[in-house]
Every structure is written in structure tokens, then in C-alpha cells.
């Protein structure tokens, strides 16, 4: 490309976009031709420089799958692993433009293993191109990606039936696939579904009508995308400003920095802090380049208010007359992204905007069958599964329903220990019970009850394998504390399953719910001023951490009663290991169900070499050293 041609291209790009920017994704099953399609769009739009074309030709000879032809997929498959496997792994974003419009396109993975990356690309898209291989037709992954597009708020679908050249451009095959897809997604409320037959490799119906398919009278793909009306997006939503940083460089300046999530704001506008309801007006809209009269969605600014109000990171500044919901309980659709199942009762970290709060899945209301889109009962959610769940957060957060505002209705779930993102959620609505239930202030407080008893209340949580000695040691500890005049209570795993938890089994989901209930009961005993011993296998770190956070870290004492599995089997006081070995007991911890040992317990008891009495004395000595006993 000559210098004059390069200048002409840059000039064309700078003048393009009278219809604004369209963000779209390509998705579908593995090897449906997503990367090839985008590469062809870039090539036919004459947006590749000579050095890029030269590199593409060389890479096509080395990595290509199209014989002697250019392999357009290599423009996007940038990772060496992608080129070697011939699949997309990461999300690849590309920008291109025509005289009518600018485009941002995300090439998302088709392999089920990388569904999370597809969801990432869909979260900001206005439209989705669902590719289907004309030879294979509609597959499970086609349905899954269509549902995720629906979940993520995409309203416009292009059904791109690709590789028509491999079925001799057969009209009947195209109409068969179109009919099957329409039937499969009939229950989903997309605004438009546009079917287009094409061959991405040879450019048929990509940027120009195909002479090979003269029976097709609709638009070419690029023509359709140029003219698609995608709506006003976040700019047309109410003003939302999640506070990222309280900016106070000196005593004369206090502002709140962040990026405007949606809507517009101007100097003098009346605003409130969503969580507290505190009112103020916008005094300044400050930026590194000077103050602005107004700012809109996507602008990074610092807002200065006309009066002092209490604002912290994670708070949200909103218009006084268009406030979001603020609640600690809501229903959300969750796409699960972790190999360990999502379980009701398990605690995670929820990140919504700039706020990060503890959150618990209180109920899995139902799962979604990606083949039929039917609701089905579910007690857990597997990798790439989709479910509607009720959640409870550690404190109220501001949000809008996702269908109203994608910026403030979305969140991610984070594993507390690995810090990995394990789920993506779209808030559907707040739960009414969250607004109707309020804490009742009591005149006699936990501190007063503890003072009357002359002790500091706490949960002493004994965890370990069956046969390690938990119940025996806990029983001795309680007897010695009681003999010394302390007020105690004991909760034991077997005992509570005769009453409170007799409806629960021993699946992972039931184990999580078992510990959640015990944690709530233990919290009540602590509030009563008691020292409560809890003896439970409690195999999962997440649930033990959840109980710790229920009462506060200073009131939860984790005792790891540790004995090798061989010792536990040799003791086998209840004959449980023998029954597990005979196949009479399923999901038995330490045998065919995992146990996650504590990483930093307050005390670690090695009971293979320690008598129960000595172990109990060590626990009591620790309580004295911690100042918990008077």
C-alpha cells in the first residue's frame, strides 16, 4: 500500500461511522468458521496493510488449513496454541470501519471449555453472529451460545449458515437449518433473527451478494451490519457512577473518581448516594485536562459535590429522581465457569462494579437445559451450566435489573481461596422479602450477656475426618469449661442430623447446607453469650470460612483434629469406613468424597500421638492465652 493509499484509508476511517459504533460477536461451535469470517471482513474491507498481508501469506503456508489459499482465520488466532490446534481460545477483538459505520468485533471461542471467554465477549455486544456449519446443522453449543447471548442482553441475532460451498450452495439445506434454529430458539425474545447463507472462506454473501446463491434475496452480512439499528445503549440509561476512589490529594480537595457507567451528568445536577440516600449537587466535573460542563457514559472523571457527604469506594452516585434498587437479596441468572460445582449455601465474593462483598447462593431455583431451554430442578450447577439463583450479600448493594442496564445489573463471583472468577451473573430483580425484613434492636446485647456470664463468647469449631477424635475432645473441653463455671453448649454432627438437619443427606450440596444451618445456630449461641463447641467433619474450607464471617474472625476458633486416614480407619468407632469400603455408604469423606484440610487453624491437634485429655487441655490453654476465659 502506497503512502497515498494509506492516507486515503486513514481519512476514510476518520470520516466513517455516521451510524455510530456497532459492537458484535461471532460465536458458535468449534470450527464453524468464526475467525475466518472476521478475517474475510477485514480483508474485503481493505483494512490490511502490505506487511500484514505478507505475514498472513507466510503464516498460511506454515499454519494454514486451506491448501494454497490464504487462511483468514490466522488474522485472529494469535496464540501459538490456537494456530497449532486450529481453534480459538482467547477472545480476539478487532476494529474495522466502512463509510457508514465503525465496528468492534469479538471473535469468541467455540469450544465448550472456553465458554467463559464467549460470555466475556457477549457482555458488551449489541449483536451476535451465530455461525452454523452447513454440514453439521444446529448443535448443543449453538444453543448454549444463543442462550448466553440472550442472558447477556443481546437483542439482534444473525444466523450465519457458513460453509455453504461444502453443500453445493444447497437452498434446501439452508432452509432446513434456519427452520431448526427458529424452532430451537422460539422461546427467546430476540428483536431480530436474520438468516444469511455464506461461505466465509470464499467471501460469498460476506461483503457482497453471492452469484453462487442467487436464490437468496436478503442482504450480505456487511450490508446488514451497516444498517442495523442497535439502540441508544448505555448513554440513554439513567446516570450511574460507581465510586472507584476517594480522591483527596490535600485538605482543600475531595472528589470521587471513577468511570461513568451509564447516562449523563452536568454541573448543578442533584444527586444522591444510592446506599445512604445522602443528597448533594454536582459542583465540579474534574478531569486531567480541566473541568467539564457535562460528561457521559464511558468518561473517566472526578466528581466534586457541593457539600460533605460520606462516600466510599463501592458506593454509587445516582440522580435524585432516578435511583437504582438497593438490596442485599436478589434473583440472578448465573453462568457457572468453574469445574467445582456451584452449591446452594456456599459463600463467594461478589464483585459488582467497584463494590466487592461476601455473597451466598441461598437457593438454586432451577437450571436451564441448553438443548431445550426448559427449566429443570437443580441442587447444584456444573461447569458451563446456567441457573436462576437467589443470592444474599453481606451488605446491600445498588443495582438495576440487567435487562434495564447492563452496566449495573451484572456481577462476577470470585472463589475466596483461589481468587479465580467462577461465575458471571445477571441480576433479574430484587427480592421483596429483603425490603420487608428489618433487624429488631434489642435492649440486652451480646456484650451485656457476655458480661453477665463473665466470659467472651466464641465458637470452637472442631474439624477433621471421622474417627480423628473431634467429638471426644469437644466433649472433654465442654465438661472442663462447665466445671470451671463457664456457660457452654455443644453442637455435634450426629446429634443435629436427628433433628434440625434430618432432611439432609451427604451430597456436597447437602453438606454445604448442613454447615450453613449450623453456622446460623452457632451465631445465635454466641449472641447469647455462650461458648459453643461444634464437632463437624465440615470438609470444605468455604463453609468453615462462611461460619467464621458470620460471627467475626475473633469469635471463631478453628481446631484441626488431625489424624492420618489409616489411624481413622483403624479406630472406625462407628464402623463407617468398613461400610464405605463395602459400598454401603456413598460420599463418605476421606474415602470417596474430599476433605479440604485447614490451612491456618488457630490450633492443630495431631491426635495419632496425643490423648483426648491432653488435646482438650491444649484447647483450654489456648482459650486462656487468647483471654477468652476470665
Coordinates of C-alpha atoms in Angstrom, one line a residue:
X1 CA 0.0 0.0 0.0
X2 CA 1.5 3.3 -1.1
X3 CA 1.7 6.4 1.2
X4 CA -1.2 8.0 -0.7
X5 CA -3.3 4.9 -0.3
X6 CA -2.5 4.6 3.4
X7 CA -3.5 8.3 3.8
X8 CA -6.7 7.7 2.0
X9 CA -7.6 4.8 4.2
X10 CA -6.9 6.7 7.4
X11 CA -9.0 9.6 6.0
X12 CA -11.9 7.1 5.2
X13 CA -11.7 5.6 8.7
X14 CA -11.8 9.0 10.4
X15 CA -14.8 10.0 8.3
X16 CA -16.7 6.8 8.7
X17 CA -19.4 6.0 11.3
X18 CA -22.4 8.2 10.5
X19 CA -24.5 5.4 12.1
X20 CA -22.2 5.1 15.2
X21 CA -20.3 2.1 16.5
X22 CA -21.7 -1.4 16.4
X23 CA -20.2 -4.0 18.7
X24 CA -20.9 -7.6 17.7
X25 CA -19.5 -11.1 18.5
X26 CA -19.1 -14.2 16.4
X27 CA -19.9 -17.4 18.2
X28 CA -20.9 -21.0 17.6
X29 CA -19.4 -24.4 17.8
X30 CA -15.8 -25.4 17.2
X31 CA -14.5 -24.9 13.6
X32 CA -17.7 -23.2 12.3
X33 CA -15.5 -20.5 10.7
X34 CA -15.8 -17.6 13.1
X35 CA -12.2 -16.4 12.8
X36 CA -12.2 -16.9 9.0
X37 CA -15.3 -14.8 8.7
X38 CA -13.8 -11.9 10.6
X39 CA -10.6 -12.2 8.7
X40 CA -12.6 -12.1 5.4
X41 CA -14.4 -8.9 6.6
X42 CA -11.1 -7.2 7.3
X43 CA -9.6 -8.3 4.0
X44 CA -12.6 -7.4 1.9
X45 CA -12.9 -4.0 3.7
X46 CA -9.3 -3.3 2.5
X47 CA -8.1 -2.7 6.1
X48 CA -4.9 -4.8 5.9
X49 CA -1.6 -3.2 5.1
X50 CA 1.0 -4.8 2.9
X51 CA 3.1 -6.0 5.8
X52 CA 0.1 -7.7 7.3
X53 CA -0.8 -9.4 4.0
X54 CA 2.8 -10.6 3.6
X55 CA 2.8 -12.0 7.1
X56 CA -0.6 -13.6 6.6
X57 CA 0.6 -15.3 3.4
X58 CA 3.6 -16.7 5.1
X59 CA 1.6 -17.9 8.1
X60 CA -0.9 -19.5 5.9
X61 CA 1.8 -21.7 4.4
X62 CA 3.1 -22.6 7.8
X63 CA -0.1 -23.0 9.9
X64 CA -3.0 -22.7 7.4
X65 CA -5.7 -25.2 6.7
X66 CA -6.8 -24.0 3.3
X67 CA -4.2 -25.6 1.0
X68 CA -2.5 -22.9 -1.0
X69 CA -5.1 -20.2 -0.3
X70 CA -4.9 -17.5 2.4
X71 CA -6.2 -18.7 5.7
X72 CA -8.0 -15.7 7.0
X73 CA -8.5 -17.2 10.5
X74 CA -4.8 -16.6 11.2
X75 CA -5.5 -12.9 11.4
X76 CA -7.3 -13.5 14.7
X77 CA -5.8 -16.8 16.0
X78 CA -2.9 -15.0 17.5
X79 CA -1.8 -17.6 20.1
X80 CA 0.5 -20.3 19.0
X81 CA -1.7 -22.8 20.7
X82 CA -4.6 -21.6 18.7
X83 CA -2.7 -22.0 15.4
X84 CA -1.5 -25.4 16.3
X85 CA -4.9 -26.7 17.3
X86 CA -6.9 -24.7 14.7
X87 CA -9.3 -23.3 17.3
X88 CA -9.9 -20.0 19.1
X89 CA -9.0 -20.0 22.8
X90 CA -9.0 -16.3 23.9
X91 CA -11.3 -13.5 22.9
X92 CA -9.8 -11.6 20.0
X93 CA -11.1 -8.0 19.4
X94 CA -10.8 -6.2 16.1
X95 CA -11.7 -2.8 14.9
X96 CA -12.8 -2.1 11.3
X97 CA -14.9 0.6 9.6
X98 CA -16.8 1.3 6.4
X99 CA -18.0 4.7 5.2
X100 CA -21.3 4.1 7.0
X101 CA -20.2 2.7 10.4
X102 CA -17.4 1.7 12.7
X103 CA -17.3 -1.8 14.2
X104 CA -15.8 -3.5 17.2
X105 CA -15.9 -7.3 16.7
X106 CA -15.1 -10.0 19.2
X107 CA -14.1 -13.5 17.9
X108 CA -15.1 -15.7 20.8
X109 CA -14.1 -19.4 21.4
X110 CA -16.4 -22.2 20.2
X111 CA -15.0 -25.0 22.4
X112 CA -17.2 -25.7 25.5
X113 CA -14.0 -25.4 27.7
X114 CA -13.8 -21.7 26.9
X115 CA -17.4 -20.8 27.3
X116 CA -16.4 -18.1 29.9
X117 CA -14.5 -16.3 27.2
X118 CA -17.6 -16.3 25.0
X119 CA -19.6 -14.7 27.8
X120 CA -16.9 -12.0 28.2
X121 CA -17.2 -11.0 24.5
X122 CA -21.0 -11.1 24.7
X123 CA -21.2 -8.8 27.7
X124 CA -20.7 -5.6 25.7
X125 CA -22.1 -6.6 22.3
X126 CA -25.1 -5.2 20.5
X127 CA -25.5 -8.2 18.1
X128 CA -24.3 -11.8 17.8
X129 CA -23.4 -13.7 14.7
X130 CA -24.2 -17.3 15.5
X131 CA -22.3 -19.4 13.0
X132 CA -23.5 -22.9 12.0
X133 CA -21.6 -25.3 9.8
X134 CA -23.9 -26.2 6.9
X135 CA -22.8 -29.8 7.1
X136 CA -23.4 -30.2 10.9
X137 CA -26.5 -28.0 11.5
X138 CA -27.6 -26.8 14.9
X139 CA -25.6 -28.2 17.8
X140 CA -25.7 -28.1 21.6
X141 CA -23.0 -25.4 21.6
X142 CA -25.1 -23.4 19.1
X143 CA -28.0 -23.4 21.6
X144 CA -25.7 -22.7 24.6
X145 CA -24.2 -19.6 22.9
X146 CA -27.6 -18.4 21.8
X147 CA -28.9 -18.6 25.4
X148 CA -25.8 -16.8 26.7
X149 CA -26.4 -14.1 24.1
X150 CA -29.9 -13.8 25.4
X151 CA -28.6 -13.7 29.0
X152 CA -26.1 -11.0 28.2
X153 CA -28.8 -8.7 26.8
X154 CA -28.1 -9.1 23.1
X155 CA -31.3 -8.5 21.1
X156 CA -30.1 -9.0 17.5
X157 CA -29.1 -12.4 16.1
X158 CA -27.6 -13.2 12.7
X159 CA -27.9 -16.9 11.9
X160 CA -24.8 -17.3 9.6
X161 CA -25.0 -20.7 7.9
X162 CA -21.4 -21.0 6.9
X163 CA -19.5 -23.3 4.5
X164 CA -22.4 -23.4 2.0
X165 CA -19.7 -24.2 -0.6
X166 CA -19.3 -27.6 1.0
X167 CA -23.0 -28.5 0.5
X168 CA -23.0 -27.1 -3.1
X169 CA -24.8 -24.0 -2.0
X170 CA -28.0 -26.0 -1.5
X171 CA -31.0 -23.8 -0.7
X172 CA -32.9 -26.7 0.9
X173 CA -30.1 -27.3 3.4
X174 CA -30.0 -23.7 4.4
X175 CA -33.8 -23.5 4.9
X176 CA -33.7 -26.7 6.9
X177 CA -31.1 -25.3 9.3
X178 CA -32.9 -22.0 9.5
X179 CA -36.1 -23.8 10.4
X180 CA -34.4 -26.0 13.1
X181 CA -32.8 -22.9 14.6
X182 CA -36.1 -20.9 14.7
X183 CA -37.8 -23.8 16.4
X184 CA -35.0 -24.2 18.9
X185 CA -35.0 -20.5 20.0
X186 CA -38.7 -19.8 19.7
X187 CA -39.0 -19.1 23.4
X188 CA -36.2 -16.4 23.5
X189 CA -37.4 -12.8 23.0
X190 CA -34.8 -11.6 20.4
X191 CA -35.9 -8.4 18.5
X192 CA -34.5 -9.8 15.2
X193 CA -33.2 -13.1 13.9
X194 CA -31.7 -12.7 10.4
X195 CA -30.6 -15.8 8.5
X196 CA -27.8 -15.4 5.9
X197 CA -26.2 -18.2 3.9
X198 CA -22.5 -17.7 3.3
X199 CA -19.0 -19.0 2.6
X200 CA -16.5 -17.1 4.7
X201 CA -13.6 -18.7 3.0
X202 CA -14.6 -17.6 -0.5
X203 CA -16.4 -14.4 0.5
X204 CA -19.9 -15.4 -0.6
X205 CA -22.5 -13.1 1.0
X206 CA -19.9 -11.6 3.3
X207 CA -19.4 -8.2 1.9
X208 CA -21.2 -8.7 -1.4
X209 CA -24.1 -10.8 -2.7
X210 CA -23.1 -14.2 -3.9
X211 CA -23.7 -15.2 -7.5
X212 CA -23.5 -18.8 -6.3
X213 CA -26.7 -18.3 -4.2
X214 CA -28.9 -16.2 -6.5
X215 CA -31.9 -17.8 -4.7
X216 CA -31.1 -15.7 -1.7
X217 CA -32.6 -12.2 -1.8
X218 CA -31.6 -10.9 1.6
X219 CA -28.6 -8.6 2.4
X220 CA -25.0 -9.6 2.5
X221 CA -23.6 -9.7 6.1
X222 CA -21.8 -6.4 6.0
X223 CA -24.7 -4.6 4.5
X224 CA -26.9 -5.9 7.3
X225 CA -24.5 -4.9 10.0
X226 CA -24.1 -1.4 8.5
X227 CA -27.8 -0.7 8.7
X228 CA -28.7 -2.4 12.0
X229 CA -30.3 -0.1 14.5
X230 CA -28.9 -1.2 17.8
X231 CA -30.5 1.4 20.2
X232 CA -29.0 4.1 22.4
X233 CA -27.1 1.8 24.7
X234 CA -25.7 3.0 28.0
X235 CA -25.8 6.6 27.0
X236 CA -29.6 6.5 27.1
X237 CA -29.8 5.0 30.6
X238 CA -30.1 6.8 33.9
X239 CA -26.9 8.2 35.3
X240 CA -24.8 5.7 37.3
X241 CA -21.4 6.5 38.8
X242 CA -19.7 3.7 40.8
X243 CA -17.1 5.3 43.0
X244 CA -13.7 3.7 42.4
X245 CA -11.5 6.0 44.5
X246 CA -12.0 8.8 47.0
X247 CA -9.6 11.4 45.6
X248 CA -8.2 13.6 48.4
X249 CA -4.6 14.9 47.4
X250 CA -4.8 17.7 50.0
X251 CA -7.2 19.1 52.6
X252 CA -8.6 21.6 50.1
X253 CA -9.9 19.0 47.6
X254 CA -12.2 16.0 48.0
X255 CA -13.6 14.3 44.9
X256 CA -14.8 10.9 43.8
X257 CA -13.1 9.3 40.9
X258 CA -14.4 6.6 38.5
X259 CA -15.9 5.9 35.1
X260 CA -19.5 6.8 34.3
X261 CA -21.3 3.5 33.8
X262 CA -24.3 5.0 32.1
X263 CA -26.2 8.2 31.4
X264 CA -25.0 11.8 31.6
X265 CA -24.3 14.3 34.4
X266 CA -23.8 18.0 34.4
X267 CA -22.7 20.7 36.8
X268 CA -25.5 21.6 39.2
X269 CA -27.4 18.3 38.9
X270 CA -28.9 16.9 42.0
X271 CA -27.6 13.5 43.0
X272 CA -27.8 11.1 45.9
X273 CA -25.6 8.4 47.3
X274 CA -27.6 5.3 46.5
X275 CA -26.7 3.3 49.6
X276 CA -27.3 6.1 52.2
X277 CA -29.7 8.4 50.4
X278 CA -27.5 11.4 51.3
X279 CA -28.2 14.3 48.9
X280 CA -25.9 16.8 47.2
X281 CA -25.3 18.6 43.9
X282 CA -22.5 18.3 41.4
X283 CA -20.1 21.3 42.0
X284 CA -17.4 20.2 39.5
X285 CA -16.7 17.6 36.9
X286 CA -12.9 17.4 37.0
X287 CA -10.5 15.7 34.6
X288 CA -6.8 15.7 34.0
X289 CA -7.4 18.2 31.1
X290 CA -9.6 20.5 33.1
X291 CA -13.2 20.8 34.2
X292 CA -16.2 19.8 32.1
X293 CA -19.7 21.2 31.9
X294 CA -21.1 17.7 31.4
X295 CA -19.9 14.1 30.9
X296 CA -21.4 10.8 29.7
X297 CA -21.1 7.0 29.8
X298 CA -17.6 5.9 29.4
X299 CA -16.0 9.1 30.6
X300 CA -13.4 8.9 33.4
X301 CA -14.0 11.8 35.7
X302 CA -13.7 13.1 39.3
X303 CA -17.0 14.4 40.7
X304 CA -16.9 17.1 43.4
X305 CA -20.0 17.6 45.4
X306 CA -21.3 20.9 46.9
X307 CA -21.4 19.5 50.4
X308 CA -19.6 16.9 52.6
X309 CA -21.2 13.5 52.5
X310 CA -20.0 10.1 53.5
X311 CA -18.9 8.3 50.3
X312 CA -16.5 5.3 50.0
X313 CA -15.2 3.1 47.2
X314 CA -18.1 0.8 46.1
X315 CA -20.7 3.5 46.7
X316 CA -22.8 4.7 43.7
X317 CA -23.7 8.3 42.9
X318 CA -27.1 8.5 41.1
X319 CA -29.7 11.1 40.1
X320 CA -32.1 12.1 42.9
X321 CA -35.1 11.3 40.7
X322 CA -33.9 8.0 39.1
X323 CA -32.4 5.8 41.8
X324 CA -31.4 2.1 41.4
X325 CA -32.6 -0.7 43.7
X326 CA -30.5 -1.1 46.8
X327 CA -30.9 -4.6 48.4
X328 CA -28.9 -7.4 49.9
X329 CA -31.1 -10.1 48.3
X330 CA -31.9 -10.6 44.6
X331 CA -32.5 -13.2 41.9
X332 CA -29.9 -13.6 39.2
X333 CA -29.2 -15.8 36.3
X334 CA -25.7 -17.3 36.7
X335 CA -23.4 -18.8 34.1
X336 CA -21.1 -21.2 36.0
X337 CA -17.4 -21.2 34.9
X338 CA -15.7 -23.5 37.4
X339 CA -15.0 -27.2 37.5
X340 CA -16.1 -27.4 41.1
X341 CA -19.9 -27.2 41.2
X342 CA -21.9 -24.2 42.3
X343 CA -23.7 -25.2 45.5
X344 CA -26.5 -23.6 47.4
X345 CA -25.3 -22.2 50.7
X346 CA -21.7 -21.8 49.6
X347 CA -20.2 -18.4 50.1
X348 CA -18.3 -16.4 47.4
X349 CA -17.1 -12.9 46.8
X350 CA -19.4 -10.9 44.6
X351 CA -17.9 -8.0 42.5
X352 CA -20.4 -5.6 41.0
X353 CA -18.9 -2.5 39.5
X354 CA -16.4 -1.2 42.1
X355 CA -18.1 -3.0 45.1
X356 CA -16.9 -6.3 46.4
X357 CA -19.0 -8.0 49.1
X358 CA -19.4 -11.5 50.5
X359 CA -22.3 -13.3 48.9
X360 CA -24.1 -16.6 49.4
X361 CA -26.2 -18.6 47.0
X362 CA -29.3 -19.1 49.2
X363 CA -31.4 -21.0 46.6
X364 CA -30.9 -22.6 43.2
X365 CA -34.4 -22.1 41.9
X366 CA -33.9 -24.0 38.7
X367 CA -31.3 -24.9 36.0
X368 CA -31.6 -24.4 32.2
X369 CA -31.4 -27.3 29.8
X370 CA -29.4 -25.8 26.9
X371 CA -30.9 -28.3 24.5
X372 CA -34.5 -27.3 25.1
X373 CA -34.2 -24.1 27.2
X374 CA -36.6 -25.7 29.6
X375 CA -36.4 -25.1 33.3
X376 CA -35.3 -28.2 35.4
X377 CA -34.8 -28.8 39.1
X378 CA -31.2 -28.4 40.3
X379 CA -29.4 -28.7 43.6
X380 CA -26.0 -27.8 42.0
X381 CA -24.7 -26.2 38.8
X382 CA -21.9 -27.8 36.8
X383 CA -19.2 -26.2 34.6
X384 CA -20.9 -24.1 31.8
X385 CA -24.3 -24.7 33.4
X386 CA -26.9 -21.9 33.7
X387 CA -29.3 -21.5 36.6
X388 CA -31.6 -18.9 38.2
X389 CA -30.5 -18.4 41.8
X390 CA -31.4 -16.3 44.8
X391 CA -28.4 -14.6 46.4
X392 CA -27.8 -12.8 49.7
X393 CA -24.9 -10.3 50.1
X394 CA -23.1 -9.2 53.2
X395 CA -24.4 -5.7 52.8
X396 CA -26.9 -4.0 50.5
X397 CA -25.6 -3.1 47.0
X398 CA -27.1 -0.8 44.4
X399 CA -28.2 -2.4 41.1
X400 CA -30.6 -2.2 38.1
X401 CA -32.1 -5.2 36.5
X402 CA -29.8 -6.4 33.8
X403 CA -32.4 -6.0 31.1
X404 CA -32.6 -2.3 32.0
X405 CA -28.9 -1.5 32.5
X406 CA -26.2 -4.0 31.5
X407 CA -23.5 -1.8 33.3
X408 CA -25.1 -2.0 36.8
X409 CA -27.0 -5.3 36.5
X410 CA -24.0 -7.6 36.1
X411 CA -21.6 -9.1 38.5
X412 CA -19.0 -11.8 38.8
X413 CA -18.5 -14.4 41.6
X414 CA -15.0 -15.0 42.9
X415 CA -13.7 -18.0 44.8
X416 CA -12.4 -16.9 48.2
X417 CA -9.3 -19.0 48.3
X418 CA -8.1 -19.2 44.7
X419 CA -9.3 -15.7 43.8
X420 CA -10.5 -17.1 40.4
X421 CA -13.6 -15.8 38.7
X422 CA -16.0 -18.8 38.9
X423 CA -19.3 -17.3 37.7
X424 CA -21.0 -14.5 35.8
X425 CA -24.3 -13.2 36.9
X426 CA -27.1 -11.0 35.5
X427 CA -29.5 -9.6 38.1
X428 CA -33.1 -10.1 37.2
X429 CA -34.9 -8.4 40.2
X430 CA -34.6 -7.7 43.9
X431 CA -36.4 -10.0 46.3
X432 CA -39.3 -8.3 48.1
X433 CA -38.6 -10.0 51.4
X434 CA -35.3 -8.0 51.5
X435 CA -37.4 -4.8 51.8
X436 CA -39.9 -6.2 54.3
X437 CA -37.5 -7.7 56.9
X438 CA -35.6 -5.4 59.2
X439 CA -33.3 -6.1 62.2
X440 CA -35.0 -5.6 65.5
X441 CA -32.9 -3.7 68.0
X442 CA -32.8 -5.4 71.5
X443 CA -32.1 -3.7 74.8
X444 CA -30.0 -6.7 76.1
X445 CA -27.0 -7.0 73.8
X446 CA -24.4 -9.7 73.2
X447 CA -21.9 -7.7 75.1
X448 CA -24.2 -7.4 78.1
X449 CA -25.0 -11.2 78.1
X450 CA -21.3 -12.0 77.9
X451 CA -20.5 -9.6 80.8
X452 CA -23.2 -11.3 83.0
X453 CA -21.6 -14.6 82.3
X454 CA -18.0 -13.4 82.8
X455 CA -16.7 -14.8 79.6
X456 CA -16.1 -13.9 76.0
X457 CA -18.5 -15.9 73.7
X458 CA -17.0 -17.9 70.8
X459 CA -17.5 -20.9 68.5
X460 CA -14.8 -23.5 69.0
X461 CA -15.0 -25.4 65.7
X462 CA -13.6 -28.9 65.7
X463 CA -13.0 -30.2 62.1
X464 CA -11.4 -33.4 60.9
X465 CA -12.0 -36.8 59.4
X466 CA -14.4 -39.2 61.0
X467 CA -12.5 -41.1 63.7
X468 CA -10.0 -38.3 64.3
X469 CA -11.4 -37.6 67.8
X470 CA -13.4 -34.4 67.3
X471 CA -16.5 -35.3 69.4
X472 CA -14.4 -36.9 72.2
X473 CA -12.2 -33.9 72.6
X474 CA -15.0 -31.4 72.3
X475 CA -17.0 -33.3 75.0
X476 CA -14.0 -33.1 77.4
X477 CA -13.4 -29.4 76.6
X478 CA -17.1 -28.6 77.4
X479 CA -17.0 -30.6 80.7
X480 CA -13.9 -28.8 81.9
X481 CA -15.3 -25.4 81.0
X482 CA -18.6 -26.2 82.7
X483 CA -16.8 -27.4 85.8
X484 CA -15.0 -24.1 85.9
X485 CA -18.3 -22.2 85.9
X486 CA -18.5 -21.2 82.2
X487 CA -21.7 -21.2 80.2
X488 CA -21.4 -23.6 77.3
X489 CA -23.4 -25.5 74.7
X490 CA -22.3 -28.3 72.3
X491 CA -23.4 -29.0 68.8
X492 CA -22.4 -32.3 67.3
X493 CA -22.7 -33.6 63.7
X494 CA -24.6 -36.7 64.6
X495 CA -26.9 -35.1 67.0
X496 CA -28.2 -32.2 64.8
X497 CA -28.9 -34.7 62.0
X498 CA -31.5 -36.3 64.3
X499 CA -33.5 -33.0 64.3
X500 CA -32.5 -29.7 62.7
X501 CA -30.8 -31.3 59.7
X502 CA -32.6 -34.7 59.5
X503 CA -33.8 -33.7 56.0
X504 CA -30.3 -33.5 54.6
X505 CA -28.2 -36.3 53.0
X506 CA -24.4 -36.4 52.4
X507 CA -24.0 -35.0 48.9
X508 CA -21.8 -32.0 48.5
X509 CA -24.8 -29.7 48.3
X510 CA -26.3 -31.2 51.5
X511 CA -23.0 -30.9 53.3
X512 CA -22.9 -27.2 52.4
X513 CA -26.4 -26.6 53.7
X514 CA -25.7 -28.7 56.8
X515 CA -22.8 -26.4 57.8
X516 CA -24.7 -23.2 56.8
X517 CA -27.6 -24.1 59.2
X518 CA -25.1 -25.0 62.0
X519 CA -23.3 -21.7 61.4
X520 CA -26.5 -19.7 61.9
X521 CA -27.4 -21.7 65.1
X522 CA -23.9 -21.2 66.4
X523 CA -24.2 -17.5 65.8
X524 CA -27.3 -17.4 67.9
X525 CA -25.5 -19.2 70.8
X526 CA -22.6 -16.7 70.5
X527 CA -25.1 -13.8 70.6
X528 CA -26.5 -15.4 73.8
X529 CA -23.0 -15.1 75.3
X530 CA -22.1 -18.8 75.3
X531 CA -19.0 -20.7 74.4
X532 CA -20.2 -23.3 71.9
X533 CA -18.3 -26.3 70.8
X534 CA -19.1 -27.6 67.3
X535 CA -17.9 -31.0 66.1
X536 CA -18.4 -31.5 62.4
X537 CA -16.3 -33.0 59.7
X538 CA -17.1 -29.8 57.7
X539 CA -15.0 -30.9 54.7
X540 CA -15.0 -27.7 52.7
X541 CA -12.9 -24.6 53.6
X542 CA -15.5 -22.3 52.0
X543 CA -18.2 -23.3 54.5
X544 CA -15.8 -23.0 57.5
X545 CA -14.9 -19.5 56.3
X546 CA -18.5 -18.7 55.9
X547 CA -19.2 -19.5 59.6
X548 CA -16.1 -17.5 60.7
X549 CA -17.5 -14.5 58.9
X550 CA -21.0 -15.0 60.4
X551 CA -19.7 -14.3 63.9
X552 CA -16.4 -12.4 63.2
X553 CA -12.9 -13.7 63.0
X554 CA -12.2 -13.0 66.7
X555 CA -15.1 -15.2 67.8
X556 CA -14.4 -18.3 65.6
X557 CA -11.6 -20.7 66.8
X558 CA -10.8 -23.4 64.3
X559 CA -9.4 -26.6 65.8
X560 CA -8.0 -29.0 63.3
X561 CA -8.3 -32.5 64.8
X562 CA -5.8 -34.3 62.5
X563 CA -5.2 -38.0 62.3
X564 CA -3.9 -40.0 59.3
X565 CA -6.6 -41.8 57.4
X566 CA -5.0 -45.1 58.4
X567 CA -5.5 -44.2 62.0
X568 CA -9.1 -43.2 61.5
X569 CA -9.8 -46.4 59.7
X570 CA -8.2 -48.4 62.5
X571 CA -10.3 -46.7 65.1
X572 CA -13.5 -46.7 63.0
X573 CA -15.7 -46.2 66.1
X574 CA -18.9 -46.3 64.2
X575 CA -18.0 -48.8 61.5
X576 CA -18.4 -46.2 58.8
X577 CA -15.2 -46.8 56.9
X578 CA -15.9 -50.5 56.7
X579 CA -19.4 -49.8 55.3
X580 CA -17.8 -47.3 52.8
X581 CA -15.3 -49.9 51.7
X582 CA -18.2 -52.4 51.2
X583 CA -20.1 -49.8 49.1
X584 CA -22.9 -49.4 51.6
X585 CA -22.2 -45.7 52.2
X586 CA -21.6 -43.2 49.4
X587 CA -20.0 -39.8 49.5
X588 CA -18.0 -40.7 52.6
X589 CA -15.4 -38.0 53.5
X590 CA -11.9 -39.3 53.2
X591 CA -12.9 -42.3 51.2
X592 CA -14.9 -41.2 48.1
X593 CA -15.6 -37.6 49.0
X594 CA -12.8 -35.0 49.5
X595 CA -11.7 -33.3 52.7
X596 CA -10.1 -29.9 52.5
X597 CA -7.7 -29.5 55.5
X598 CA -7.5 -26.1 57.2
X599 CA -4.6 -24.0 56.0
X600 CA -4.2 -21.9 59.1
X601 CA -6.3 -23.1 62.1
X602 CA -6.0 -21.5 65.5
X603 CA -4.8 -24.8 66.8
X604 CA -3.6 -28.0 65.1
X605 CA -4.0 -31.3 67.2
X606 CA -2.2 -34.4 65.9
X607 CA -4.3 -37.0 67.7
X608 CA -2.4 -40.0 66.5
X609 CA 0.2 -39.2 69.2
X610 CA -2.0 -37.2 71.6
X611 CA -4.5 -38.5 74.1
X612 CA -8.0 -36.8 74.1
X613 CA -7.4 -35.4 77.6
X614 CA -4.1 -33.8 76.6
X615 CA -5.7 -32.5 73.4
X616 CA -8.6 -30.9 75.4
X617 CA -6.1 -29.3 77.8
X618 CA -4.3 -27.7 74.9
X619 CA -7.5 -26.2 73.6
X620 CA -8.4 -24.8 77.1
X621 CA -4.8 -23.4 77.5
X622 CA -5.2 -21.7 74.1
X623 CA -8.5 -20.1 75.3
X624 CA -6.8 -18.8 78.4
X625 CA -3.9 -17.4 76.3
X626 CA -6.4 -15.7 74.0
X627 CA -8.1 -14.0 77.0
X628 CA -11.4 -15.8 76.4
X629 CA -11.7 -17.2 79.9
X630 CA -11.9 -15.0 83.0

